[in-house]
Amino acid sequence: EAVSISGLGACQMQWRLMVDKGMNLLTDPKQVIFAYNQKQIVKDVIAGRADVGFVRTDMAEGMAKGGEINLTDIKVIDPVDLGTFPFPSSTILYPEWSLAALPHVSPIVSKAVAKALMRLNSTHYAAQAGTYATWDAPISYMPLRVMQEQLRWVDLVSGRCMRSAELYEAIICPMGWFKLPEATVKSQCSAQNLSCPTGYDCICSPCKKLEEAEYDIRPKDAGSGCQKMKACMSIEQRDQLHFVIHDNWFAGRTVMGLAQAQSVRVEIRSGMDRICYSPPHVPVPCDQNTSARASNLSDASWLFNI
């Protein structure tokens, strides 16, 4: 359970850690629930409504201080050594909200404000009212940039962060996977008999893995493609050879921004002989760059006389 698919401290940081461990938030869990409230995530984990919850550091500690939970009811998964940082965390530290000045602000004013903030400590009334200890210079933002690039939340061409008001549009499947149609994604949880609590959003297996091979060749009416180095079909001289070239990636090409296949070249070997065809039936020299064009090769079918 996470706060939202674009949440930084309560989704993306933990998501990146999953990727580092060989998993992915969108392909490994049966269901991912977005609560849009970090306190509710902690309560759902304690109540057994979620197996794992993603929240920022100090969220659970603050709730325990306010008497809302007992810290003994939860545990931090694989905490890392963060030196003097006072809260346990599963991830490395990332910089978060920063205080920035617009171009028209005088550098003198900017420096004066920064110095005033850094003089604050935990005993100051402003710090106590804001529930923080002090201000400090931020750590490098590069790990944050790398993390968002790795999760494909940054467009590498424009350099802009990916944003969307709709959950479906914000789903970015990992490389080698493609996003299922919106209607399918919305019905996946109910199809798997997984309920989504009222007021939450849920996704269940929104991505489908692409086949390892882009194409396969299969005899007509066969349910699967031919295996490498295995006899696929047998015919005799003057019989017809009827096979289908199947594009395994057809459904995923559009959503991945890949062009659909438009041409195919068929090479048939018989012993030491080699014949190349520009389908449907014209033999051509094999050393020429020839191909057959088709408007749609999702399931192109070819018939040959042998």
PDB file of C-alpha atoms in Angstrom:
ATOM      1  CA  GLU A   1       0.000   0.000   0.000  1.00  0.00           C
ATOM      2  CA  ALA A   2       1.361   3.412  -1.000  1.00  0.00           C
ATOM      3  CA  VAL A   3       0.128   6.981  -0.824  1.00  0.00           C
ATOM      4  CA  SER A   4      -0.138   7.502  -4.613  1.00  0.00           C
ATOM      5  CA  ILE A   5       1.641   6.286  -7.722  1.00  0.00           C
ATOM      6  CA  SER A   6       3.542   9.591  -7.988  1.00  0.00           C
ATOM      7  CA  GLY A   7       4.262   9.959  -4.261  1.00  0.00           C
ATOM      8  CA  LEU A   8       7.964  10.445  -3.580  1.00  0.00           C
ATOM      9  CA  GLY A   9       8.565   9.490   0.045  1.00  0.00           C
ATOM     10  CA  ALA A  10       5.668   7.043   0.201  1.00  0.00           C
ATOM     11  CA  CYS A  11       5.972   5.244  -3.130  1.00  0.00           C
ATOM     12  CA  GLN A  12       8.775   6.082  -5.554  1.00  0.00           C
ATOM     13  CA  MET A  13      11.678   5.722  -3.114  1.00  0.00           C
ATOM     14  CA  GLN A  14      10.509   2.268  -2.036  1.00  0.00           C
ATOM     15  CA  TRP A  15       9.651   1.406  -5.653  1.00  0.00           C
ATOM     16  CA  ARG A  16      13.236   2.130  -6.675  1.00  0.00           C
ATOM     17  CA  LEU A  17      14.469  -0.103  -3.834  1.00  0.00           C
ATOM     18  CA  MET A  18      12.284  -2.918  -5.170  1.00  0.00           C
ATOM     19  CA  VAL A  19      13.889  -2.470  -8.596  1.00  0.00           C
ATOM     20  CA  ASP A  20      17.344  -2.664  -7.010  1.00  0.00           C
ATOM     21  CA  LYS A  21      16.267  -5.968  -5.424  1.00  0.00           C
ATOM     22  CA  GLY A  22      15.053  -7.389  -8.745  1.00  0.00           C
ATOM     23  CA  MET A  23      11.343  -6.613  -8.312  1.00  0.00           C
ATOM     24  CA  ASN A  24       8.923  -3.992  -9.584  1.00  0.00           C
ATOM     25  CA  LEU A  25       5.906  -2.392  -7.944  1.00  0.00           C
ATOM     26  CA  LEU A  26       3.791  -2.810 -11.079  1.00  0.00           C
ATOM     27  CA  THR A  27       4.643  -6.396 -11.967  1.00  0.00           C
ATOM     28  CA  ASP A  28       5.315  -8.368  -8.761  1.00  0.00           C
ATOM     29  CA  PRO A  29       2.552  -7.623  -6.190  1.00  0.00           C
ATOM     30  CA  LYS A  30      -0.880  -9.103  -6.888  1.00  0.00           C
ATOM     31  CA  GLN A  31      -2.445  -5.804  -5.888  1.00  0.00           C
ATOM     32  CA  VAL A  32      -1.160  -2.302  -5.147  1.00  0.00           C
ATOM     33  CA  ILE A  33      -3.461  -0.018  -3.117  1.00  0.00           C
ATOM     34  CA  PHE A  34      -3.193   3.773  -3.030  1.00  0.00           C
ATOM     35  CA  ALA A  35      -4.610   5.256   0.170  1.00  0.00           C
ATOM     36  CA  TYR A  36      -3.770   8.956  -0.441  1.00  0.00           C
ATOM     37  CA  ASN A  37      -3.133   9.250   3.304  1.00  0.00           C
ATOM     38  CA  GLN A  38       0.071   8.072   4.971  1.00  0.00           C
ATOM     39  CA  LYS A  39      -1.422   7.728   8.436  1.00  0.00           C
ATOM     40  CA  GLN A  40      -4.087   5.463   6.983  1.00  0.00           C
ATOM     41  CA  ILE A  41      -1.367   3.302   5.416  1.00  0.00           C
ATOM     42  CA  VAL A  42       0.195   2.702   8.842  1.00  0.00           C
ATOM     43  CA  LYS A  43      -3.202   1.869  10.328  1.00  0.00           C
ATOM     44  CA  ASP A  44      -4.032  -0.517   7.460  1.00  0.00           C
ATOM     45  CA  VAL A  45      -0.785  -2.442   7.964  1.00  0.00           C
ATOM     46  CA  ILE A  46      -1.421  -2.771  11.717  1.00  0.00           C
ATOM     47  CA  ALA A  47      -5.014  -3.881  11.063  1.00  0.00           C
ATOM     48  CA  GLY A  48      -3.850  -6.502   8.558  1.00  0.00           C
ATOM     49  CA  ARG A  49      -5.551  -4.836   5.594  1.00  0.00           C
ATOM     50  CA  ALA A  50      -2.175  -4.455   3.850  1.00  0.00           C
ATOM     51  CA  ASP A  51       0.906  -6.683   3.949  1.00  0.00           C
ATOM     52  CA  VAL A  52       3.385  -3.830   3.407  1.00  0.00           C
ATOM     53  CA  GLY A  53       3.010  -0.074   3.637  1.00  0.00           C
ATOM     54  CA  PHE A  54       5.143   2.712   2.145  1.00  0.00           C
ATOM     55  CA  VAL A  55       5.443   5.861   4.296  1.00  0.00           C
ATOM     56  CA  ARG A  56       8.081   8.524   4.821  1.00  0.00           C
ATOM     57  CA  THR A  57      10.459   8.478   7.772  1.00  0.00           C
ATOM     58  CA  ASP A  58       9.074   9.842  11.069  1.00  0.00           C
ATOM     59  CA  MET A  59       5.454   9.168  10.059  1.00  0.00           C
ATOM     60  CA  ALA A  60       5.051   6.145  12.335  1.00  0.00           C
ATOM     61  CA  GLU A  61       7.154   7.754  15.079  1.00  0.00           C
ATOM     62  CA  GLY A  62       4.990  10.879  15.012  1.00  0.00           C
ATOM     63  CA  MET A  63       1.827   8.780  15.249  1.00  0.00           C
ATOM     64  CA  ALA A  64       3.281   6.862  18.194  1.00  0.00           C
ATOM     65  CA  LYS A  65       4.185  10.106  19.962  1.00  0.00           C
ATOM     66  CA  GLY A  66       0.616  11.286  19.520  1.00  0.00           C
ATOM     67  CA  GLY A  67      -0.729   8.057  20.988  1.00  0.00           C
ATOM     68  CA  GLU A  68      -2.276   6.846  17.717  1.00  0.00           C
ATOM     69  CA  ILE A  69      -0.246   3.599  17.413  1.00  0.00           C
ATOM     70  CA  ASN A  70       2.337   1.463  19.166  1.00  0.00           C
ATOM     71  CA  LEU A  71       5.642   1.154  17.311  1.00  0.00           C
ATOM     72  CA  THR A  72       5.919  -2.450  18.501  1.00  0.00           C
ATOM     73  CA  ASP A  73       3.023  -3.306  16.176  1.00  0.00           C
ATOM     74  CA  ILE A  74       5.123  -2.639  13.047  1.00  0.00           C
ATOM     75  CA  LYS A  75       8.664  -3.195  11.840  1.00  0.00           C
ATOM     76  CA  VAL A  76      10.904  -1.488   9.299  1.00  0.00           C
ATOM     77  CA  ILE A  77      11.976  -3.873   6.537  1.00  0.00           C
ATOM     78  CA  ASP A  78      15.758  -4.153   6.079  1.00  0.00           C
ATOM     79  CA  PRO A  79      16.743  -0.834   7.718  1.00  0.00           C
ATOM     80  CA  VAL A  80      19.957   0.691   6.383  1.00  0.00           C
ATOM     81  CA  ASP A  81      22.693   2.460   8.341  1.00  0.00           C
ATOM     82  CA  LEU A  82      22.135   6.206   7.941  1.00  0.00           C
ATOM     83  CA  GLY A  83      24.669   7.362  10.503  1.00  0.00           C
ATOM     84  CA  THR A  84      23.284  10.046  12.794  1.00  0.00           C
ATOM     85  CA  PHE A  85      19.904  10.220  11.037  1.00  0.00           C
ATOM     86  CA  PRO A  86      17.416   9.662  13.895  1.00  0.00           C
ATOM     87  CA  PHE A  87      14.770   7.507  12.161  1.00  0.00           C
ATOM     88  CA  PRO A  88      14.986   3.964  10.737  1.00  0.00           C
ATOM     89  CA  SER A  89      14.624   3.721   6.964  1.00  0.00           C
ATOM     90  CA  SER A  90      14.643   0.993   4.326  1.00  0.00           C
ATOM     91  CA  THR A  91      16.020   3.357   1.670  1.00  0.00           C
ATOM     92  CA  ILE A  92      18.919   5.723   1.351  1.00  0.00           C
ATOM     93  CA  LEU A  93      18.244   9.393   2.118  1.00  0.00           C
ATOM     94  CA  TYR A  94      16.931  11.623  -0.653  1.00  0.00           C
ATOM     95  CA  PRO A  95      16.542  15.423  -0.579  1.00  0.00           C
ATOM     96  CA  GLU A  96      12.935  16.549  -0.503  1.00  0.00           C
ATOM     97  CA  TRP A  97      11.158  19.902  -0.384  1.00  0.00           C
ATOM     98  CA  SER A  98      13.534  22.810  -0.759  1.00  0.00           C
ATOM     99  CA  LEU A  99      13.098  26.531  -0.218  1.00  0.00           C
ATOM    100  CA  ALA A 100      13.892  28.380  -3.450  1.00  0.00           C
ATOM    101  CA  ALA A 101      13.886  32.024  -4.517  1.00  0.00           C
ATOM    102  CA  LEU A 102      12.409  33.402  -7.710  1.00  0.00           C
ATOM    103  CA  PRO A 103      14.711  35.330 -10.079  1.00  0.00           C
ATOM    104  CA  HIS A 104      13.408  38.753  -9.009  1.00  0.00           C
ATOM    105  CA  VAL A 105      14.373  38.199  -5.345  1.00  0.00           C
ATOM    106  CA  SER A 106      17.553  39.978  -4.325  1.00  0.00           C
ATOM    107  CA  PRO A 107      20.490  37.671  -3.438  1.00  0.00           C
ATOM    108  CA  ILE A 108      20.913  39.716  -0.261  1.00  0.00           C
ATOM    109  CA  VAL A 109      17.372  38.848   0.843  1.00  0.00           C
ATOM    110  CA  SER A 110      17.830  35.171  -0.120  1.00  0.00           C
ATOM    111  CA  LYS A 111      20.995  34.853   1.982  1.00  0.00           C
ATOM    112  CA  ALA A 112      19.419  36.650   4.943  1.00  0.00           C
ATOM    113  CA  VAL A 113      16.390  34.292   4.905  1.00  0.00           C
ATOM    114  CA  ALA A 114      18.612  31.207   4.604  1.00  0.00           C
ATOM    115  CA  LYS A 115      20.780  32.309   7.534  1.00  0.00           C
ATOM    116  CA  ALA A 116      17.724  33.021   9.677  1.00  0.00           C
ATOM    117  CA  LEU A 117      16.250  29.595   8.981  1.00  0.00           C
ATOM    118  CA  MET A 118      19.480  27.793   9.759  1.00  0.00           C
ATOM    119  CA  ARG A 119      19.713  29.563  13.131  1.00  0.00           C
ATOM    120  CA  LEU A 120      16.457  27.919  14.217  1.00  0.00           C
ATOM    121  CA  ASN A 121      16.632  24.903  16.507  1.00  0.00           C
ATOM    122  CA  SER A 122      14.159  22.500  18.087  1.00  0.00           C
ATOM    123  CA  THR A 123      13.481  24.860  21.031  1.00  0.00           C
ATOM    124  CA  HIS A 124      12.325  27.754  18.835  1.00  0.00           C
ATOM    125  CA  TYR A 125       8.571  28.331  18.788  1.00  0.00           C
ATOM    126  CA  ALA A 126       8.521  28.348  14.965  1.00  0.00           C
ATOM    127  CA  ALA A 127      10.212  24.933  14.821  1.00  0.00           C
ATOM    128  CA  GLN A 128       7.876  23.541  17.446  1.00  0.00           C
ATOM    129  CA  ALA A 129       4.829  24.898  15.602  1.00  0.00           C
ATOM    130  CA  GLY A 130       6.103  23.403  12.357  1.00  0.00           C
ATOM    131  CA  THR A 131       7.138  20.109  14.025  1.00  0.00           C
ATOM    132  CA  TYR A 132      10.715  20.228  12.738  1.00  0.00           C
ATOM    133  CA  ALA A 133      14.118  20.541  14.375  1.00  0.00           C
ATOM    134  CA  THR A 134      16.062  22.846  12.086  1.00  0.00           C
ATOM    135  CA  TRP A 135      16.865  23.778   8.503  1.00  0.00           C
ATOM    136  CA  ASP A 136      19.999  22.675   6.662  1.00  0.00           C
ATOM    137  CA  ALA A 137      21.552  22.770   3.208  1.00  0.00           C
ATOM    138  CA  PRO A 138      20.089  19.970   1.053  1.00  0.00           C
ATOM    139  CA  ILE A 139      22.091  16.941   0.034  1.00  0.00           C
ATOM    140  CA  SER A 140      22.690  16.339  -3.677  1.00  0.00           C
ATOM    141  CA  TYR A 141      19.596  15.980  -5.829  1.00  0.00           C
ATOM    142  CA  MET A 142      21.403  13.698  -8.312  1.00  0.00           C
ATOM    143  CA  PRO A 143      20.357  10.424  -6.578  1.00  0.00           C
ATOM    144  CA  LEU A 144      16.759  11.647  -6.797  1.00  0.00           C
ATOM    145  CA  ARG A 145      17.171  12.418 -10.495  1.00  0.00           C
ATOM    146  CA  VAL A 146      18.758   9.019 -11.150  1.00  0.00           C
ATOM    147  CA  MET A 147      15.977   7.292  -9.223  1.00  0.00           C
ATOM    148  CA  GLN A 148      13.232   8.984 -11.259  1.00  0.00           C
ATOM    149  CA  GLU A 149      15.038   8.279 -14.522  1.00  0.00           C
ATOM    150  CA  GLN A 150      15.355   4.620 -13.536  1.00  0.00           C
ATOM    151  CA  LEU A 151      11.620   4.433 -12.858  1.00  0.00           C
ATOM    152  CA  ARG A 152      10.998   6.286 -16.154  1.00  0.00           C
ATOM    153  CA  TRP A 153       9.333   9.180 -14.330  1.00  0.00           C
ATOM    154  CA  VAL A 154      11.570  11.648 -16.155  1.00  0.00           C
ATOM    155  CA  ASP A 155      11.312  12.120 -19.915  1.00  0.00           C
ATOM    156  CA  LEU A 156      14.915  11.736 -21.059  1.00  0.00           C
ATOM    157  CA  VAL A 157      14.243  13.851 -24.167  1.00  0.00           C
ATOM    158  CA  SER A 158      12.553  16.875 -22.593  1.00  0.00           C
ATOM    159  CA  GLY A 159      14.006  16.413 -19.085  1.00  0.00           C
ATOM    160  CA  ARG A 160      10.570  17.007 -17.564  1.00  0.00           C
ATOM    161  CA  CYS A 161       8.911  14.925 -14.870  1.00  0.00           C
ATOM    162  CA  MET A 162       6.007  12.761 -15.972  1.00  0.00           C
ATOM    163  CA  ARG A 163       2.739  13.949 -14.430  1.00  0.00           C
ATOM    164  CA  SER A 164      -0.864  12.894 -14.864  1.00  0.00           C
ATOM    165  CA  ALA A 165      -4.116  13.522 -13.059  1.00  0.00           C
ATOM    166  CA  GLU A 166      -5.387  10.059 -14.019  1.00  0.00           C
ATOM    167  CA  LEU A 167      -4.015   6.885 -12.424  1.00  0.00           C
ATOM    168  CA  TYR A 168      -4.044   4.918 -15.680  1.00  0.00           C
ATOM    169  CA  GLU A 169      -2.047   7.572 -17.520  1.00  0.00           C
ATOM    170  CA  ALA A 170       0.532   7.566 -14.702  1.00  0.00           C
ATOM    171  CA  ILE A 171       1.233   3.816 -15.015  1.00  0.00           C
ATOM    172  CA  ILE A 172       4.668   3.421 -16.596  1.00  0.00           C
ATOM    173  CA  CYS A 173       5.523  -0.216 -17.159  1.00  0.00           C
ATOM    174  CA  PRO A 174       9.168  -1.351 -16.976  1.00  0.00           C
ATOM    175  CA  MET A 175      11.127  -2.067 -20.129  1.00  0.00           C
ATOM    176  CA  GLY A 176      10.059  -5.325 -21.724  1.00  0.00           C
ATOM    177  CA  TRP A 177       6.481  -4.922 -20.458  1.00  0.00           C
ATOM    178  CA  PHE A 178       3.541  -3.051 -21.937  1.00  0.00           C
ATOM    179  CA  LYS A 179       0.516  -1.446 -20.319  1.00  0.00           C
ATOM    180  CA  LEU A 180      -2.784  -3.235 -20.786  1.00  0.00           C
ATOM    181  CA  PRO A 181      -5.763  -1.279 -22.176  1.00  0.00           C
ATOM    182  CA  GLU A 182      -7.488   1.022 -19.680  1.00  0.00           C
ATOM    183  CA  ALA A 183     -10.688  -1.028 -19.520  1.00  0.00           C
ATOM    184  CA  THR A 184      -8.663  -4.167 -18.777  1.00  0.00           C
ATOM    185  CA  VAL A 185      -6.619  -2.457 -16.065  1.00  0.00           C
ATOM    186  CA  LYS A 186      -9.767  -1.174 -14.366  1.00  0.00           C
ATOM    187  CA  SER A 187     -11.284  -4.674 -14.289  1.00  0.00           C
ATOM    188  CA  GLN A 188      -8.149  -6.625 -13.335  1.00  0.00           C
ATOM    189  CA  CYS A 189      -8.696  -6.589  -9.561  1.00  0.00           C
ATOM    190  CA  SER A 190     -12.287  -7.802  -9.717  1.00  0.00           C
ATOM    191  CA  ALA A 191     -11.271 -10.423 -12.280  1.00  0.00           C
ATOM    192  CA  GLN A 192      -8.764 -11.745  -9.734  1.00  0.00           C
ATOM    193  CA  ASN A 193     -11.325 -11.569  -6.886  1.00  0.00           C
ATOM    194  CA  LEU A 194      -9.390  -8.776  -5.169  1.00  0.00           C
ATOM    195  CA  SER A 195     -11.540  -6.032  -3.661  1.00  0.00           C
ATOM    196  CA  CYS A 196     -10.576  -2.350  -3.496  1.00  0.00           C
ATOM    197  CA  PRO A 197     -11.645  -0.440  -0.357  1.00  0.00           C
ATOM    198  CA  THR A 198     -13.945   2.541  -0.782  1.00  0.00           C
ATOM    199  CA  GLY A 199     -11.969   5.773  -1.098  1.00  0.00           C
ATOM    200  CA  TYR A 200      -8.832   4.000  -2.353  1.00  0.00           C
ATOM    201  CA  ASP A 201      -7.515   3.319  -5.833  1.00  0.00           C
ATOM    202  CA  CYS A 202      -6.137  -0.104  -6.708  1.00  0.00           C
ATOM    203  CA  ILE A 203      -4.240  -1.680  -9.589  1.00  0.00           C
ATOM    204  CA  CYS A 204      -3.699  -5.394 -10.163  1.00  0.00           C
ATOM    205  CA  SER A 205      -1.148  -6.568 -12.732  1.00  0.00           C
ATOM    206  CA  PRO A 206      -1.530  -3.572 -15.089  1.00  0.00           C
ATOM    207  CA  CYS A 207       1.477  -4.586 -17.182  1.00  0.00           C
ATOM    208  CA  LYS A 208       2.014  -7.618 -19.400  1.00  0.00           C
ATOM    209  CA  LYS A 209       5.420  -9.034 -20.224  1.00  0.00           C
ATOM    210  CA  LEU A 210       6.418  -9.083 -23.857  1.00  0.00           C
ATOM    211  CA  GLU A 211       7.379 -12.406 -25.342  1.00  0.00           C
ATOM    212  CA  GLU A 212      11.133 -12.918 -25.551  1.00  0.00           C
ATOM    213  CA  ALA A 213      10.903 -13.397 -29.325  1.00  0.00           C
ATOM    214  CA  GLU A 214       9.327 -10.559 -31.301  1.00  0.00           C
ATOM    215  CA  TYR A 215       8.024 -12.997 -33.917  1.00  0.00           C
ATOM    216  CA  ASP A 216       7.448 -16.689 -34.261  1.00  0.00           C
ATOM    217  CA  ILE A 217       6.495 -18.956 -37.133  1.00  0.00           C
ATOM    218  CA  ARG A 218       3.829 -21.571 -36.609  1.00  0.00           C
ATOM    219  CA  PRO A 219       1.966 -24.000 -38.852  1.00  0.00           C
ATOM    220  CA  LYS A 220      -1.548 -22.877 -39.777  1.00  0.00           C
ATOM    221  CA  ASP A 221      -4.044 -23.604 -36.979  1.00  0.00           C
ATOM    222  CA  ALA A 222      -1.237 -24.384 -34.504  1.00  0.00           C
ATOM    223  CA  GLY A 223      -1.557 -22.872 -31.064  1.00  0.00           C
ATOM    224  CA  SER A 224       2.116 -22.069 -30.536  1.00  0.00           C
ATOM    225  CA  GLY A 225       5.222 -21.307 -32.520  1.00  0.00           C
ATOM    226  CA  CYS A 226       7.948 -23.600 -33.716  1.00  0.00           C
ATOM    227  CA  GLN A 227      10.744 -24.438 -31.271  1.00  0.00           C
ATOM    228  CA  LYS A 228      14.326 -23.813 -32.264  1.00  0.00           C
ATOM    229  CA  MET A 229      16.173 -26.838 -33.716  1.00  0.00           C
ATOM    230  CA  LYS A 230      12.952 -28.897 -33.633  1.00  0.00           C
ATOM    231  CA  ALA A 231      10.901 -30.281 -36.503  1.00  0.00           C
ATOM    232  CA  CYS A 232       7.917 -27.982 -36.834  1.00  0.00           C
ATOM    233  CA  MET A 233       5.937 -29.650 -39.618  1.00  0.00           C
ATOM    234  CA  SER A 234       6.401 -32.242 -42.352  1.00  0.00           C
ATOM    235  CA  ILE A 235       5.297 -32.070 -45.991  1.00  0.00           C
ATOM    236  CA  GLU A 236       5.988 -33.948 -49.197  1.00  0.00           C
ATOM    237  CA  GLN A 237       6.962 -32.638 -52.610  1.00  0.00           C
ATOM    238  CA  ARG A 238       4.129 -30.767 -54.343  1.00  0.00           C
ATOM    239  CA  ASP A 239       2.301 -30.359 -51.048  1.00  0.00           C
ATOM    240  CA  GLN A 240       1.347 -26.924 -49.812  1.00  0.00           C
ATOM    241  CA  LEU A 241       3.256 -25.344 -46.968  1.00  0.00           C
ATOM    242  CA  HIS A 242       0.930 -23.067 -45.019  1.00  0.00           C
ATOM    243  CA  PHE A 243       2.357 -21.193 -42.042  1.00  0.00           C
ATOM    244  CA  VAL A 244       1.664 -18.085 -40.022  1.00  0.00           C
ATOM    245  CA  ILE A 245       4.155 -15.412 -38.967  1.00  0.00           C
ATOM    246  CA  HIS A 246       2.955 -14.094 -35.602  1.00  0.00           C
ATOM    247  CA  ASP A 247       4.013 -10.738 -34.131  1.00  0.00           C
ATOM    248  CA  ASN A 248       4.215 -11.410 -30.375  1.00  0.00           C
ATOM    249  CA  TRP A 249       4.772  -7.729 -29.623  1.00  0.00           C
ATOM    250  CA  PHE A 250       1.886  -6.383 -31.701  1.00  0.00           C
ATOM    251  CA  ALA A 251      -0.302  -5.364 -28.746  1.00  0.00           C
ATOM    252  CA  GLY A 252       2.546  -3.607 -26.975  1.00  0.00           C
ATOM    253  CA  ARG A 253       4.216  -1.697 -29.798  1.00  0.00           C
ATOM    254  CA  THR A 254       1.863   1.286 -29.807  1.00  0.00           C
ATOM    255  CA  VAL A 255       2.006   1.911 -26.061  1.00  0.00           C
ATOM    256  CA  MET A 256       5.804   1.576 -26.140  1.00  0.00           C
ATOM    257  CA  GLY A 257       6.067   4.049 -29.019  1.00  0.00           C
ATOM    258  CA  LEU A 258       7.365   1.421 -31.453  1.00  0.00           C
ATOM    259  CA  ALA A 259       6.283   1.269 -35.081  1.00  0.00           C
ATOM    260  CA  GLN A 260       4.272  -1.730 -36.197  1.00  0.00           C
ATOM    261  CA  ALA A 261       6.066  -4.176 -38.487  1.00  0.00           C
ATOM    262  CA  GLN A 262       5.325  -3.473 -42.150  1.00  0.00           C
ATOM    263  CA  SER A 263       7.445  -6.011 -44.038  1.00  0.00           C
ATOM    264  CA  VAL A 264       8.683  -9.579 -43.887  1.00  0.00           C
ATOM    265  CA  ARG A 265      11.227 -11.692 -45.754  1.00  0.00           C
ATOM    266  CA  VAL A 266      10.941 -15.463 -45.867  1.00  0.00           C
ATOM    267  CA  GLU A 267      13.878 -17.789 -46.456  1.00  0.00           C
ATOM    268  CA  ILE A 268      13.274 -21.502 -47.013  1.00  0.00           C
ATOM    269  CA  ARG A 269      16.141 -24.015 -46.897  1.00  0.00           C
ATOM    270  CA  SER A 270      16.017 -27.530 -48.281  1.00  0.00           C
ATOM    271  CA  GLY A 271      19.239 -29.379 -47.617  1.00  0.00           C
ATOM    272  CA  MET A 272      21.976 -27.162 -49.046  1.00  0.00           C
ATOM    273  CA  ASP A 273      19.514 -25.254 -51.218  1.00  0.00           C
ATOM    274  CA  ARG A 274      18.198 -21.886 -50.161  1.00  0.00           C
ATOM    275  CA  ILE A 275      15.234 -20.037 -51.649  1.00  0.00           C
ATOM    276  CA  CYS A 276      14.041 -16.608 -50.591  1.00  0.00           C
ATOM    277  CA  TYR A 277      10.529 -15.342 -51.193  1.00  0.00           C
ATOM    278  CA  SER A 278       8.827 -12.038 -51.378  1.00  0.00           C
ATOM    279  CA  PRO A 279       5.430 -13.344 -50.229  1.00  0.00           C
ATOM    280  CA  PRO A 280       2.946 -14.395 -51.108  1.00  0.00           C
ATOM    281  CA  HIS A 281       4.643 -16.536 -53.759  1.00  0.00           C
ATOM    282  CA  VAL A 282       7.429 -14.885 -55.777  1.00  0.00           C
ATOM    283  CA  PRO A 283      10.938 -16.432 -55.478  1.00  0.00           C
ATOM    284  CA  VAL A 284      13.762 -13.868 -55.507  1.00  0.00           C
ATOM    285  CA  PRO A 285      17.572 -13.988 -55.176  1.00  0.00           C
ATOM    286  CA  CYS A 286      18.509 -14.371 -51.521  1.00  0.00           C
ATOM    287  CA  ASP A 287      21.221 -11.727 -51.692  1.00  0.00           C
ATOM    288  CA  GLN A 288      18.732  -8.980 -52.525  1.00  0.00           C
ATOM    289  CA  ASN A 289      17.131  -6.856 -49.857  1.00  0.00           C
ATOM    290  CA  THR A 290      13.597  -7.874 -50.722  1.00  0.00           C
ATOM    291  CA  SER A 291      10.545  -7.999 -48.555  1.00  0.00           C
ATOM    292  CA  ALA A 292       6.788  -8.199 -48.665  1.00  0.00           C
ATOM    293  CA  ARG A 293       4.815  -5.296 -47.337  1.00  0.00           C
ATOM    294  CA  ALA A 294       1.603  -5.647 -45.382  1.00  0.00           C
ATOM    295  CA  SER A 295      -0.584  -3.152 -43.579  1.00  0.00           C
ATOM    296  CA  ASN A 296      -0.796  -5.332 -40.498  1.00  0.00           C
ATOM    297  CA  LEU A 297       1.531  -8.170 -39.529  1.00  0.00           C
ATOM    298  CA  SER A 298      -0.110  -9.073 -36.229  1.00  0.00           C
ATOM    299  CA  ASP A 299      -0.887 -12.426 -37.860  1.00  0.00           C
ATOM    300  CA  ALA A 300       0.354 -12.554 -41.446  1.00  0.00           C
ATOM    301  CA  SER A 301      -0.398 -15.835 -43.232  1.00  0.00           C
ATOM    302  CA  TRP A 302       1.538 -17.179 -46.212  1.00  0.00           C
ATOM    303  CA  LEU A 303       0.877 -20.172 -48.483  1.00  0.00           C
ATOM    304  CA  PHE A 304       3.593 -21.800 -50.619  1.00  0.00           C
ATOM    305  CA  ASN A 305       3.671 -24.607 -53.137  1.00  0.00           C
ATOM    306  CA  ILE A 306       6.745 -26.787 -52.514  1.00  0.00           C
TER     307      ILE A 306
END
